[in-house]
Amino acid sequence: MSAAMTTMTADRSRAAAVDRAWAAASRVVDPELPMLTLVDLGVLRAVEVAEDGAVVAAITPTYSGCPAMATMRDDLLRELQDAGFADARIRIALDPAWTSDWITPEGRAALLAAGISPPGDAPRRTGPVTVRLLPTRRALHCPQCGSAEVELSSEFGSTACKAMYRCLACLEPFDHVKEI
């Protein structure tokens, strides 16, 4: 077999491994938002085959100190190993920082279907970030009835990445995923 054929065969084999690894990694759900996969959440950033043949998946935390990261890492590693990638590794990618804009349209629809208000557009900033001590004003709708007449109950919801709101029309409480 010629060197070109050997390289082409190796490239196809590597591409097939990446496809299989992506498929396995795509099955992993967020432990705090189980209606979302890591792909839906935008946390799974890359899956590749390293020079040593190991599959390496990169994940980005939604925010610094996210307690779900260890579970995400462990679940992702287990799923890759169960798919036949014994030497799988997980890399934490901090740059660029995660943004709620990375949540897929499918992920936003899944949040809404679960009664959780999906985030709006993330704020665009350059330079220093001003610290505001007042609650963040958001334009959002009740995921139950669609009303825009909502009030903030608490800036901290069931997880740190969510805020609690109450609909003034149907009176139902609901979580809102914060824009980051």
mmCIF file with all atom_site columns, C-alpha atoms in Angstrom:
data_model
loop_
_atom_site.group_PDB
_atom_site.id
_atom_site.type_symbol
_atom_site.label_atom_id
_atom_site.label_alt_id
_atom_site.label_comp_id
_atom_site.label_asym_id
_atom_site.label_entity_id
_atom_site.label_seq_id
_atom_site.pdbx_PDB_ins_code
_atom_site.Cartn_x
_atom_site.Cartn_y
_atom_site.Cartn_z
_atom_site.occupancy
_atom_site.B_iso_or_equiv
_atom_site.pdbx_formal_charge
_atom_site.auth_seq_id
_atom_site.auth_comp_id
_atom_site.auth_asym_id
_atom_site.auth_atom_id
_atom_site.pdbx_PDB_model_num
ATOM 1   C CA . MET A 1 1   ? 0.000   0.000  0.000  1.00 0.00 ? 1   MET A CA 1
ATOM 2   C CA . SER A 1 2   ? 1.365   3.413  -0.910 1.00 0.00 ? 2   SER A CA 1
ATOM 3   C CA . ALA A 1 3   ? 2.028   6.124  1.690  1.00 0.00 ? 3   ALA A CA 1
ATOM 4   C CA . ALA A 1 4   ? -0.806  8.223  0.236  1.00 0.00 ? 4   ALA A CA 1
ATOM 5   C CA . MET A 1 5   ? -3.257  5.316  0.561  1.00 0.00 ? 5   MET A CA 1
ATOM 6   C CA . THR A 1 6   ? -2.125  4.648  4.139  1.00 0.00 ? 6   THR A CA 1
ATOM 7   C CA . THR A 1 7   ? -2.633  8.319  5.035  1.00 0.00 ? 7   THR A CA 1
ATOM 8   C CA . MET A 1 8   ? -6.057  8.375  3.373  1.00 0.00 ? 8   MET A CA 1
ATOM 9   C CA . THR A 1 9   ? -7.126  5.220  5.242  1.00 0.00 ? 9   THR A CA 1
ATOM 10  C CA . ALA A 1 10  ? -5.878  6.650  8.546  1.00 0.00 ? 10  ALA A CA 1
ATOM 11  C CA . ASP A 1 11  ? -7.732  9.931  7.887  1.00 0.00 ? 11  ASP A CA 1
ATOM 12  C CA . ARG A 1 12  ? -10.982 8.062  7.180  1.00 0.00 ? 12  ARG A CA 1
ATOM 13  C CA . SER A 1 13  ? -10.524 5.963  10.302 1.00 0.00 ? 13  SER A CA 1
ATOM 14  C CA . ARG A 1 14  ? -9.886  9.094  12.393 1.00 0.00 ? 14  ARG A CA 1
ATOM 15  C CA . ALA A 1 15  ? -12.950 10.841 10.897 1.00 0.00 ? 15  ALA A CA 1
ATOM 16  C CA . ALA A 1 16  ? -15.116 7.786  11.611 1.00 0.00 ? 16  ALA A CA 1
ATOM 17  C CA . ALA A 1 17  ? -13.858 7.725  15.219 1.00 0.00 ? 17  ALA A CA 1
ATOM 18  C CA . VAL A 1 18  ? -14.663 11.418 15.634 1.00 0.00 ? 18  VAL A CA 1
ATOM 19  C CA . ASP A 1 19  ? -18.171 10.868 14.210 1.00 0.00 ? 19  ASP A CA 1
ATOM 20  C CA . ARG A 1 20  ? -18.784 7.958  16.613 1.00 0.00 ? 20  ARG A CA 1
ATOM 21  C CA . ALA A 1 21  ? -17.404 9.954  19.542 1.00 0.00 ? 21  ALA A CA 1
ATOM 22  C CA . TRP A 1 22  ? -19.587 12.989 18.677 1.00 0.00 ? 22  TRP A CA 1
ATOM 23  C CA . ALA A 1 23  ? -22.628 10.716 18.517 1.00 0.00 ? 23  ALA A CA 1
ATOM 24  C CA . ALA A 1 24  ? -21.812 9.287  21.958 1.00 0.00 ? 24  ALA A CA 1
ATOM 25  C CA . ALA A 1 25  ? -21.019 12.699 23.473 1.00 0.00 ? 25  ALA A CA 1
ATOM 26  C CA . SER A 1 26  ? -24.249 14.113 22.038 1.00 0.00 ? 26  SER A CA 1
ATOM 27  C CA . ARG A 1 27  ? -26.269 11.761 24.250 1.00 0.00 ? 27  ARG A CA 1
ATOM 28  C CA . VAL A 1 28  ? -25.005 13.284 27.519 1.00 0.00 ? 28  VAL A CA 1
ATOM 29  C CA . VAL A 1 29  ? -27.515 15.513 29.301 1.00 0.00 ? 29  VAL A CA 1
ATOM 30  C CA . ASP A 1 30  ? -26.974 18.403 31.679 1.00 0.00 ? 30  ASP A CA 1
ATOM 31  C CA . PRO A 1 31  ? -27.477 17.175 35.274 1.00 0.00 ? 31  PRO A CA 1
ATOM 32  C CA . GLU A 1 32  ? -29.310 20.370 36.289 1.00 0.00 ? 32  GLU A CA 1
ATOM 33  C CA . LEU A 1 33  ? -31.342 20.756 33.088 1.00 0.00 ? 33  LEU A CA 1
ATOM 34  C CA . PRO A 1 34  ? -31.899 17.143 31.962 1.00 0.00 ? 34  PRO A CA 1
ATOM 35  C CA . MET A 1 35  ? -34.091 18.213 29.031 1.00 0.00 ? 35  MET A CA 1
ATOM 36  C CA . LEU A 1 36  ? -30.865 19.562 27.430 1.00 0.00 ? 36  LEU A CA 1
ATOM 37  C CA . THR A 1 37  ? -27.920 17.664 26.051 1.00 0.00 ? 37  THR A CA 1
ATOM 38  C CA . LEU A 1 38  ? -24.458 19.186 26.409 1.00 0.00 ? 38  LEU A CA 1
ATOM 39  C CA . VAL A 1 39  ? -24.770 19.999 22.693 1.00 0.00 ? 39  VAL A CA 1
ATOM 40  C CA . ASP A 1 40  ? -28.108 21.791 23.243 1.00 0.00 ? 40  ASP A CA 1
ATOM 41  C CA . LEU A 1 41  ? -26.579 23.762 26.103 1.00 0.00 ? 41  LEU A CA 1
ATOM 42  C CA . GLY A 1 42  ? -23.545 24.698 24.001 1.00 0.00 ? 42  GLY A CA 1
ATOM 43  C CA . VAL A 1 43  ? -21.164 23.245 26.583 1.00 0.00 ? 43  VAL A CA 1
ATOM 44  C CA . LEU A 1 44  ? -19.692 20.522 24.337 1.00 0.00 ? 44  LEU A CA 1
ATOM 45  C CA . ARG A 1 45  ? -17.179 22.489 22.264 1.00 0.00 ? 45  ARG A CA 1
ATOM 46  C CA . ALA A 1 46  ? -15.103 19.873 20.450 1.00 0.00 ? 46  ALA A CA 1
ATOM 47  C CA . VAL A 1 47  ? -14.470 16.175 20.013 1.00 0.00 ? 47  VAL A CA 1
ATOM 48  C CA . GLU A 1 48  ? -11.244 15.127 18.326 1.00 0.00 ? 48  GLU A CA 1
ATOM 49  C CA . VAL A 1 49  ? -8.743  12.321 18.120 1.00 0.00 ? 49  VAL A CA 1
ATOM 50  C CA . ALA A 1 50  ? -5.369  13.206 19.646 1.00 0.00 ? 50  ALA A CA 1
ATOM 51  C CA . GLU A 1 51  ? -2.030  12.186 18.155 1.00 0.00 ? 51  GLU A CA 1
ATOM 52  C CA . ASP A 1 52  ? -1.824  9.295  20.637 1.00 0.00 ? 52  ASP A CA 1
ATOM 53  C CA . GLY A 1 53  ? -5.192  7.983  19.370 1.00 0.00 ? 53  GLY A CA 1
ATOM 54  C CA . ALA A 1 54  ? -7.222  9.002  22.433 1.00 0.00 ? 54  ALA A CA 1
ATOM 55  C CA . VAL A 1 55  ? -10.545 10.761 21.967 1.00 0.00 ? 55  VAL A CA 1
ATOM 56  C CA . VAL A 1 56  ? -10.514 14.181 23.622 1.00 0.00 ? 56  VAL A CA 1
ATOM 57  C CA . ALA A 1 57  ? -13.774 16.039 24.264 1.00 0.00 ? 57  ALA A CA 1
ATOM 58  C CA . ALA A 1 58  ? -13.693 19.710 25.265 1.00 0.00 ? 58  ALA A CA 1
ATOM 59  C CA . ILE A 1 59  ? -16.379 21.229 27.466 1.00 0.00 ? 59  ILE A CA 1
ATOM 60  C CA . THR A 1 60  ? -16.804 24.821 28.618 1.00 0.00 ? 60  THR A CA 1
ATOM 61  C CA . PRO A 1 61  ? -18.412 25.631 31.976 1.00 0.00 ? 61  PRO A CA 1
ATOM 62  C CA . THR A 1 62  ? -21.484 27.845 31.883 1.00 0.00 ? 62  THR A CA 1
ATOM 63  C CA . TYR A 1 63  ? -19.865 29.956 34.595 1.00 0.00 ? 63  TYR A CA 1
ATOM 64  C CA . SER A 1 64  ? -16.903 29.804 36.944 1.00 0.00 ? 64  SER A CA 1
ATOM 65  C CA . GLY A 1 65  ? -17.567 27.416 39.792 1.00 0.00 ? 65  GLY A CA 1
ATOM 66  C CA . CYS A 1 66  ? -20.516 25.629 38.156 1.00 0.00 ? 66  CYS A CA 1
ATOM 67  C CA . PRO A 1 67  ? -21.112 22.611 40.433 1.00 0.00 ? 67  PRO A CA 1
ATOM 68  C CA . ALA A 1 68  ? -22.486 20.557 37.532 1.00 0.00 ? 68  ALA A CA 1
ATOM 69  C CA . MET A 1 69  ? -19.132 20.490 35.686 1.00 0.00 ? 69  MET A CA 1
ATOM 70  C CA . ALA A 1 70  ? -17.775 17.472 37.574 1.00 0.00 ? 70  ALA A CA 1
ATOM 71  C CA . THR A 1 71  ? -20.921 15.481 36.789 1.00 0.00 ? 71  THR A CA 1
ATOM 72  C CA . MET A 1 72  ? -20.869 16.605 33.143 1.00 0.00 ? 72  MET A CA 1
ATOM 73  C CA . ARG A 1 73  ? -17.226 15.528 32.869 1.00 0.00 ? 73  ARG A CA 1
ATOM 74  C CA . ASP A 1 74  ? -17.865 12.149 34.517 1.00 0.00 ? 74  ASP A CA 1
ATOM 75  C CA . ASP A 1 75  ? -21.010 11.451 32.454 1.00 0.00 ? 75  ASP A CA 1
ATOM 76  C CA . LEU A 1 76  ? -19.239 12.426 29.230 1.00 0.00 ? 76  LEU A CA 1
ATOM 77  C CA . LEU A 1 77  ? -16.217 10.263 30.028 1.00 0.00 ? 77  LEU A CA 1
ATOM 78  C CA . ARG A 1 78  ? -18.465 7.295  30.894 1.00 0.00 ? 78  ARG A CA 1
ATOM 79  C CA . GLU A 1 79  ? -20.490 7.696  27.663 1.00 0.00 ? 79  GLU A CA 1
ATOM 80  C CA . LEU A 1 80  ? -17.313 7.826  25.538 1.00 0.00 ? 80  LEU A CA 1
ATOM 81  C CA . GLN A 1 81  ? -15.848 4.790  27.299 1.00 0.00 ? 81  GLN A CA 1
ATOM 82  C CA . ASP A 1 82  ? -19.134 2.879  26.893 1.00 0.00 ? 82  ASP A CA 1
ATOM 83  C CA . ALA A 1 83  ? -18.935 3.702  23.157 1.00 0.00 ? 83  ALA A CA 1
ATOM 84  C CA . GLY A 1 84  ? -15.570 1.924  22.979 1.00 0.00 ? 84  GLY A CA 1
ATOM 85  C CA . PHE A 1 85  ? -13.156 4.800  23.566 1.00 0.00 ? 85  PHE A CA 1
ATOM 86  C CA . ALA A 1 86  ? -11.185 3.405  26.505 1.00 0.00 ? 86  ALA A CA 1
ATOM 87  C CA . ASP A 1 87  ? -8.592  6.195  26.371 1.00 0.00 ? 87  ASP A CA 1
ATOM 88  C CA . ALA A 1 88  ? -11.094 9.067  26.299 1.00 0.00 ? 88  ALA A CA 1
ATOM 89  C CA . ARG A 1 89  ? -10.126 12.325 28.000 1.00 0.00 ? 89  ARG A CA 1
ATOM 90  C CA . ILE A 1 90  ? -12.091 15.442 28.878 1.00 0.00 ? 90  ILE A CA 1
ATOM 91  C CA . ARG A 1 91  ? -10.527 18.882 28.505 1.00 0.00 ? 91  ARG A CA 1
ATOM 92  C CA . ILE A 1 92  ? -11.995 21.965 30.159 1.00 0.00 ? 92  ILE A CA 1
ATOM 93  C CA . ALA A 1 93  ? -11.924 24.862 27.676 1.00 0.00 ? 93  ALA A CA 1
ATOM 94  C CA . LEU A 1 94  ? -12.192 28.287 29.323 1.00 0.00 ? 94  LEU A CA 1
ATOM 95  C CA . ASP A 1 95  ? -11.525 30.452 26.282 1.00 0.00 ? 95  ASP A CA 1
ATOM 96  C CA . PRO A 1 96  ? -13.745 31.643 24.825 1.00 0.00 ? 96  PRO A CA 1
ATOM 97  C CA . ALA A 1 97  ? -16.026 31.875 27.843 1.00 0.00 ? 97  ALA A CA 1
ATOM 98  C CA . TRP A 1 98  ? -19.442 30.243 27.524 1.00 0.00 ? 98  TRP A CA 1
ATOM 99  C CA . THR A 1 99  ? -22.374 32.455 26.627 1.00 0.00 ? 99  THR A CA 1
ATOM 100 C CA . SER A 1 100 ? -26.080 31.682 26.823 1.00 0.00 ? 100 SER A CA 1
ATOM 101 C CA . ASP A 1 101 ? -26.139 32.556 23.103 1.00 0.00 ? 101 ASP A CA 1
ATOM 102 C CA . TRP A 1 102 ? -24.590 29.107 22.544 1.00 0.00 ? 102 TRP A CA 1
ATOM 103 C CA . ILE A 1 103 ? -27.827 27.372 23.594 1.00 0.00 ? 103 ILE A CA 1
ATOM 104 C CA . THR A 1 104 ? -29.224 25.889 20.392 1.00 0.00 ? 104 THR A CA 1
ATOM 105 C CA . PRO A 1 105 ? -32.715 26.676 19.074 1.00 0.00 ? 105 PRO A CA 1
ATOM 106 C CA . GLU A 1 106 ? -33.631 23.072 19.973 1.00 0.00 ? 106 GLU A CA 1
ATOM 107 C CA . GLY A 1 107 ? -32.331 23.666 23.486 1.00 0.00 ? 107 GLY A CA 1
ATOM 108 C CA . ARG A 1 108 ? -34.362 26.869 23.846 1.00 0.00 ? 108 ARG A CA 1
ATOM 109 C CA . ALA A 1 109 ? -37.485 25.031 22.688 1.00 0.00 ? 109 ALA A CA 1
ATOM 110 C CA . ALA A 1 110 ? -36.802 22.197 25.170 1.00 0.00 ? 110 ALA A CA 1
ATOM 111 C CA . LEU A 1 111 ? -36.453 24.698 28.025 1.00 0.00 ? 111 LEU A CA 1
ATOM 112 C CA . LEU A 1 112 ? -39.726 26.351 27.096 1.00 0.00 ? 112 LEU A CA 1
ATOM 113 C CA . ALA A 1 113 ? -41.485 22.975 26.802 1.00 0.00 ? 113 ALA A CA 1
ATOM 114 C CA . ALA A 1 114 ? -40.236 22.147 30.322 1.00 0.00 ? 114 ALA A CA 1
ATOM 115 C CA . GLY A 1 115 ? -41.706 25.384 31.698 1.00 0.00 ? 115 GLY A CA 1
ATOM 116 C CA . ILE A 1 116 ? -38.386 27.219 31.935 1.00 0.00 ? 116 ILE A CA 1
ATOM 117 C CA . SER A 1 117 ? -38.000 30.618 30.331 1.00 0.00 ? 117 SER A CA 1
ATOM 118 C CA . PRO A 1 118 ? -35.054 30.489 27.895 1.00 0.00 ? 118 PRO A CA 1
ATOM 119 C CA . PRO A 1 119 ? -32.499 33.299 27.944 1.00 0.00 ? 119 PRO A CA 1
ATOM 120 C CA . GLY A 1 120 ? -32.707 36.299 25.667 1.00 0.00 ? 120 GLY A CA 1
ATOM 121 C CA . ASP A 1 121 ? -29.676 37.664 23.858 1.00 0.00 ? 121 ASP A CA 1
ATOM 122 C CA . ALA A 1 122 ? -26.583 37.849 26.027 1.00 0.00 ? 122 ALA A CA 1
ATOM 123 C CA . PRO A 1 123 ? -25.332 41.357 26.793 1.00 0.00 ? 123 PRO A CA 1
ATOM 124 C CA . ARG A 1 124 ? -22.509 42.607 24.586 1.00 0.00 ? 124 ARG A CA 1
ATOM 125 C CA . ARG A 1 125 ? -19.659 44.184 26.501 1.00 0.00 ? 125 ARG A CA 1
ATOM 126 C CA . THR A 1 126 ? -16.206 45.461 25.805 1.00 0.00 ? 126 THR A CA 1
ATOM 127 C CA . GLY A 1 127 ? -13.821 46.643 28.472 1.00 0.00 ? 127 GLY A CA 1
ATOM 128 C CA . PRO A 1 128 ? -14.548 46.528 32.186 1.00 0.00 ? 128 PRO A CA 1
ATOM 129 C CA . VAL A 1 129 ? -17.877 45.139 33.395 1.00 0.00 ? 129 VAL A CA 1
ATOM 130 C CA . THR A 1 130 ? -19.863 47.465 35.612 1.00 0.00 ? 130 THR A CA 1
ATOM 131 C CA . VAL A 1 131 ? -21.057 45.819 38.815 1.00 0.00 ? 131 VAL A CA 1
ATOM 132 C CA . ARG A 1 132 ? -24.733 46.536 39.412 1.00 0.00 ? 132 ARG A CA 1
ATOM 133 C CA . LEU A 1 133 ? -26.309 45.769 42.754 1.00 0.00 ? 133 LEU A CA 1
ATOM 134 C CA . LEU A 1 134 ? -29.879 46.047 41.496 1.00 0.00 ? 134 LEU A CA 1
ATOM 135 C CA . PRO A 1 135 ? -31.739 43.128 39.896 1.00 0.00 ? 135 PRO A CA 1
ATOM 136 C CA . THR A 1 136 ? -31.168 42.720 36.174 1.00 0.00 ? 136 THR A CA 1
ATOM 137 C CA . ARG A 1 137 ? -34.060 43.941 34.027 1.00 0.00 ? 137 ARG A CA 1
ATOM 138 C CA . ARG A 1 138 ? -35.055 41.344 31.473 1.00 0.00 ? 138 ARG A CA 1
ATOM 139 C CA . ALA A 1 139 ? -37.716 41.246 28.797 1.00 0.00 ? 139 ALA A CA 1
ATOM 140 C CA . LEU A 1 140 ? -39.276 37.791 29.065 1.00 0.00 ? 140 LEU A CA 1
ATOM 141 C CA . HIS A 1 141 ? -42.569 35.942 28.875 1.00 0.00 ? 141 HIS A CA 1
ATOM 142 C CA . CYS A 1 142 ? -44.205 33.365 31.114 1.00 0.00 ? 142 CYS A CA 1
ATOM 143 C CA . PRO A 1 143 ? -43.453 29.900 29.698 1.00 0.00 ? 143 PRO A CA 1
ATOM 144 C CA . GLN A 1 144 ? -46.911 28.727 30.873 1.00 0.00 ? 144 GLN A CA 1
ATOM 145 C CA . CYS A 1 145 ? -49.274 31.335 29.391 1.00 0.00 ? 145 CYS A CA 1
ATOM 146 C CA . GLY A 1 146 ? -47.007 33.614 27.324 1.00 0.00 ? 146 GLY A CA 1
ATOM 147 C CA . SER A 1 147 ? -47.786 36.789 29.299 1.00 0.00 ? 147 SER A CA 1
ATOM 148 C CA . ALA A 1 148 ? -45.131 39.500 29.496 1.00 0.00 ? 148 ALA A CA 1
ATOM 149 C CA . GLU A 1 149 ? -46.587 40.579 32.852 1.00 0.00 ? 149 GLU A CA 1
ATOM 150 C CA . VAL A 1 150 ? -44.029 38.924 35.120 1.00 0.00 ? 150 VAL A CA 1
ATOM 151 C CA . GLU A 1 151 ? -42.151 39.908 38.256 1.00 0.00 ? 151 GLU A CA 1
ATOM 152 C CA . LEU A 1 152 ? -38.799 38.862 39.623 1.00 0.00 ? 152 LEU A CA 1
ATOM 153 C CA . SER A 1 153 ? -39.118 36.798 42.805 1.00 0.00 ? 153 SER A CA 1
ATOM 154 C CA . SER A 1 154 ? -35.419 36.110 43.309 1.00 0.00 ? 154 SER A CA 1
ATOM 155 C CA . GLU A 1 155 ? -32.268 36.685 41.266 1.00 0.00 ? 155 GLU A CA 1
ATOM 156 C CA . PHE A 1 156 ? -31.221 33.198 42.414 1.00 0.00 ? 156 PHE A CA 1
ATOM 157 C CA . GLY A 1 157 ? -33.362 30.257 41.330 1.00 0.00 ? 157 GLY A CA 1
ATOM 158 C CA . SER A 1 158 ? -33.089 26.498 41.709 1.00 0.00 ? 158 SER A CA 1
ATOM 159 C CA . THR A 1 159 ? -29.542 26.765 40.327 1.00 0.00 ? 159 THR A CA 1
ATOM 160 C CA . ALA A 1 160 ? -27.202 29.762 40.222 1.00 0.00 ? 160 ALA A CA 1
ATOM 161 C CA . CYS A 1 161 ? -27.650 30.111 36.458 1.00 0.00 ? 161 CYS A CA 1
ATOM 162 C CA . LYS A 1 162 ? -31.397 30.703 36.827 1.00 0.00 ? 162 LYS A CA 1
ATOM 163 C CA . ALA A 1 163 ? -33.584 33.425 38.345 1.00 0.00 ? 163 ALA A CA 1
ATOM 164 C CA . MET A 1 164 ? -37.083 32.913 39.782 1.00 0.00 ? 164 MET A CA 1
ATOM 165 C CA . TYR A 1 165 ? -40.059 34.804 38.358 1.00 0.00 ? 165 TYR A CA 1
ATOM 166 C CA . ARG A 1 166 ? -43.820 34.795 38.906 1.00 0.00 ? 166 ARG A CA 1
ATOM 167 C CA . CYS A 1 167 ? -46.383 35.439 36.228 1.00 0.00 ? 167 CYS A CA 1
ATOM 168 C CA . LEU A 1 168 ? -48.874 38.147 37.177 1.00 0.00 ? 168 LEU A CA 1
ATOM 169 C CA . ALA A 1 169 ? -51.450 36.773 34.708 1.00 0.00 ? 169 ALA A CA 1
ATOM 170 C CA . CYS A 1 170 ? -51.573 33.048 35.582 1.00 0.00 ? 170 CYS A CA 1
ATOM 171 C CA . LEU A 1 171 ? -49.751 33.435 38.950 1.00 0.00 ? 171 LEU A CA 1
ATOM 172 C CA . GLU A 1 172 ? -47.420 30.511 38.183 1.00 0.00 ? 172 GLU A CA 1
ATOM 173 C CA . PRO A 1 173 ? -43.797 30.666 39.350 1.00 0.00 ? 173 PRO A CA 1
ATOM 174 C CA . PHE A 1 174 ? -41.092 29.787 36.827 1.00 0.00 ? 174 PHE A CA 1
ATOM 175 C CA . ASP A 1 175 ? -37.338 29.630 36.362 1.00 0.00 ? 175 ASP A CA 1
ATOM 176 C CA . HIS A 1 176 ? -35.560 31.818 33.801 1.00 0.00 ? 176 HIS A CA 1
ATOM 177 C CA . VAL A 1 177 ? -32.116 30.889 32.465 1.00 0.00 ? 177 VAL A CA 1
ATOM 178 C CA . LYS A 1 178 ? -29.969 33.988 32.908 1.00 0.00 ? 178 LYS A CA 1
ATOM 179 C CA . GLU A 1 179 ? -28.317 35.714 29.965 1.00 0.00 ? 179 GLU A CA 1
ATOM 180 C CA . ILE A 1 180 ? -24.558 35.408 30.305 1.00 0.00 ? 180 ILE A CA 1
#
